[in-house]
Short mmCIF file of C-alpha atoms in Angstrom, two decimals:
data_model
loop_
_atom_site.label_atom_id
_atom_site.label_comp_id
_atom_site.label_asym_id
_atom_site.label_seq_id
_atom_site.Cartn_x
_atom_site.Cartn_y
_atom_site.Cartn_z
CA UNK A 1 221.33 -109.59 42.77
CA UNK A 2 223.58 -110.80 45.78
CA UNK A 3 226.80 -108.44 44.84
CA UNK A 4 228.15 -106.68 47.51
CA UNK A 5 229.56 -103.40 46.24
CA UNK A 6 231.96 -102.72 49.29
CA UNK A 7 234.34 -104.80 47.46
CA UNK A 8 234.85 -102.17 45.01
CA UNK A 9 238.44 -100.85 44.89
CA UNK A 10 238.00 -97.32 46.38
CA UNK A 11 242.00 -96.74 44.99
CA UNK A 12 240.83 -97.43 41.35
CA UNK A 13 237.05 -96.41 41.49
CA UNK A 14 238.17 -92.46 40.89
CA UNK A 15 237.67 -91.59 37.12
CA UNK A 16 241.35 -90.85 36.37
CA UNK A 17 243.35 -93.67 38.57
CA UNK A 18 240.12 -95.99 36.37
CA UNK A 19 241.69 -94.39 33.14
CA UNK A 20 245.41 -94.64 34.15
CA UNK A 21 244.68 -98.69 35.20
CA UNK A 22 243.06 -98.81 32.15
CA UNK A 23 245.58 -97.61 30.20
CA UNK A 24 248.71 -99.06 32.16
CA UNK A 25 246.64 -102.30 32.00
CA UNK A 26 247.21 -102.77 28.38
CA UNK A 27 250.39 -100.76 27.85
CA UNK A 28 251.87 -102.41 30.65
CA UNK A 29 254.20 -98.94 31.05
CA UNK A 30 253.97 -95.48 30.21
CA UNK A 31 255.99 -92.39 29.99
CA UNK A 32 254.75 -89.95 32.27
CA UNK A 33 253.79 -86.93 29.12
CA UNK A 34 252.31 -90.17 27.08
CA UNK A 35 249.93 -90.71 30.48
CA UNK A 36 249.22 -87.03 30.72
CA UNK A 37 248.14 -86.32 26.66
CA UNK A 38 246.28 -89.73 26.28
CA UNK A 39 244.31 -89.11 29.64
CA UNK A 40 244.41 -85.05 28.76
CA UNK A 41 244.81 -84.14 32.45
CA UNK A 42 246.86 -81.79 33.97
CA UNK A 43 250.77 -82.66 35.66
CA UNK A 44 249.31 -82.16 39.06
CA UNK A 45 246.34 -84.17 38.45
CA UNK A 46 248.46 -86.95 37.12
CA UNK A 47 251.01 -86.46 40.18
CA UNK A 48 248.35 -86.84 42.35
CA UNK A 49 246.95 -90.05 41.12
CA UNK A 50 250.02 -91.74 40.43
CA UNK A 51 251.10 -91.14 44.05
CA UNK A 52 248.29 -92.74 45.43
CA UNK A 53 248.64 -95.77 42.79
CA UNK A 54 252.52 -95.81 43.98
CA UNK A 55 251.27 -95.78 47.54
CA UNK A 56 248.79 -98.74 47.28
CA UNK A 57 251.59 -100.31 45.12
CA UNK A 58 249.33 -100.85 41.98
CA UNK A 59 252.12 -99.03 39.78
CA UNK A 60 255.82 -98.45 39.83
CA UNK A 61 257.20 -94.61 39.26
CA UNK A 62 260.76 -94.43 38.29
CA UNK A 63 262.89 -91.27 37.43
CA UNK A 64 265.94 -90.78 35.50
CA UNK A 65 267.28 -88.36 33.11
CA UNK A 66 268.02 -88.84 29.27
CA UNK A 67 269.88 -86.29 27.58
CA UNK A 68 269.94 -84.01 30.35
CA UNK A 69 265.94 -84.15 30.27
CA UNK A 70 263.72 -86.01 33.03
CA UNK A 71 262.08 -88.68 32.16
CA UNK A 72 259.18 -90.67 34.60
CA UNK A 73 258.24 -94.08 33.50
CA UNK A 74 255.20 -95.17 35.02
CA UNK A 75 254.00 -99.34 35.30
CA UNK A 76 251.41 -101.62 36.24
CA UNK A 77 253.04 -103.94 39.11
CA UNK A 78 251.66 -107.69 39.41
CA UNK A 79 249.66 -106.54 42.63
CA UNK A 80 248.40 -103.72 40.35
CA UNK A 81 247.53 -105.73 37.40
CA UNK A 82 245.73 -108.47 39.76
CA UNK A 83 243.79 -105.70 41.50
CA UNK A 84 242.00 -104.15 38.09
CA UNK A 85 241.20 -107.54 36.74
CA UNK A 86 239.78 -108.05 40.56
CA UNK A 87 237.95 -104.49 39.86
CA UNK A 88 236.64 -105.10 36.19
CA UNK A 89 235.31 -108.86 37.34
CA UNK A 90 233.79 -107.20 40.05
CA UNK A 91 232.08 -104.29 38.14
CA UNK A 92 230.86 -106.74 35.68
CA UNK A 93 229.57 -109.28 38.44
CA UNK A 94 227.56 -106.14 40.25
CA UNK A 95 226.36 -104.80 36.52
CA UNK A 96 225.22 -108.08 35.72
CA UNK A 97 224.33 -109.27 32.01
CA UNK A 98 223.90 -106.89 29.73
CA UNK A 99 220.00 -106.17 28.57
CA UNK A 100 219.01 -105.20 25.33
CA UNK A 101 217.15 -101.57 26.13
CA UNK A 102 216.81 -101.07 22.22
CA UNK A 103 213.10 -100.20 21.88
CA UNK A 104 211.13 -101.67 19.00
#
């Protein structure tokens, strides 16, 4: 095996940013509750994560307020989306093929 693992995306590598990629990744955009049941973490856990995926750039956070209610809208960016298909190929590429461990 000749992968070098450094190349990992530290940003994305943490379980929950992994799961909100993940999600945003096939969404494409998210309401901030809709994040927070499907990924059944807590508001400041989400906070946290999101601000450090709004900080690298790999999603976009907007605010505003419908019917007197806030509402955040979380989504995927293009640097975002090209950085967890960078991520996945990579995790694949150090995994390598997949064996069959099925005894017999």
């Amino acid at each position: 095996m000749s992968f070098d693992y450094r190349i990992i995306d530290d940003v994305i590598h943490s379980r929950v940013r992994l799961a909100i990629m993940s999600y945003l990744a096939t969404a494409h955009s998210a309401e901030f509750v809709e994040l927070k049941k499907a990924l059944k973490v807590s508001d400041g856990n989400l906070s946290t994560h999101l601000k450090k995926l709004e900080d690298t750039g790999y999603v976009i956070v907007s605010k505003q307020f419908v019917d007197n209610k806030p509402l955040t809208r979380i989504e995927i960016s293009r640097e975002g989306e090209t950085a967890f298909r960078t991520y996945v190929d990579g995790l694949a590429a150090m995994l390598g093929p997949a064996t069959n461990t099925k005894k017999t």
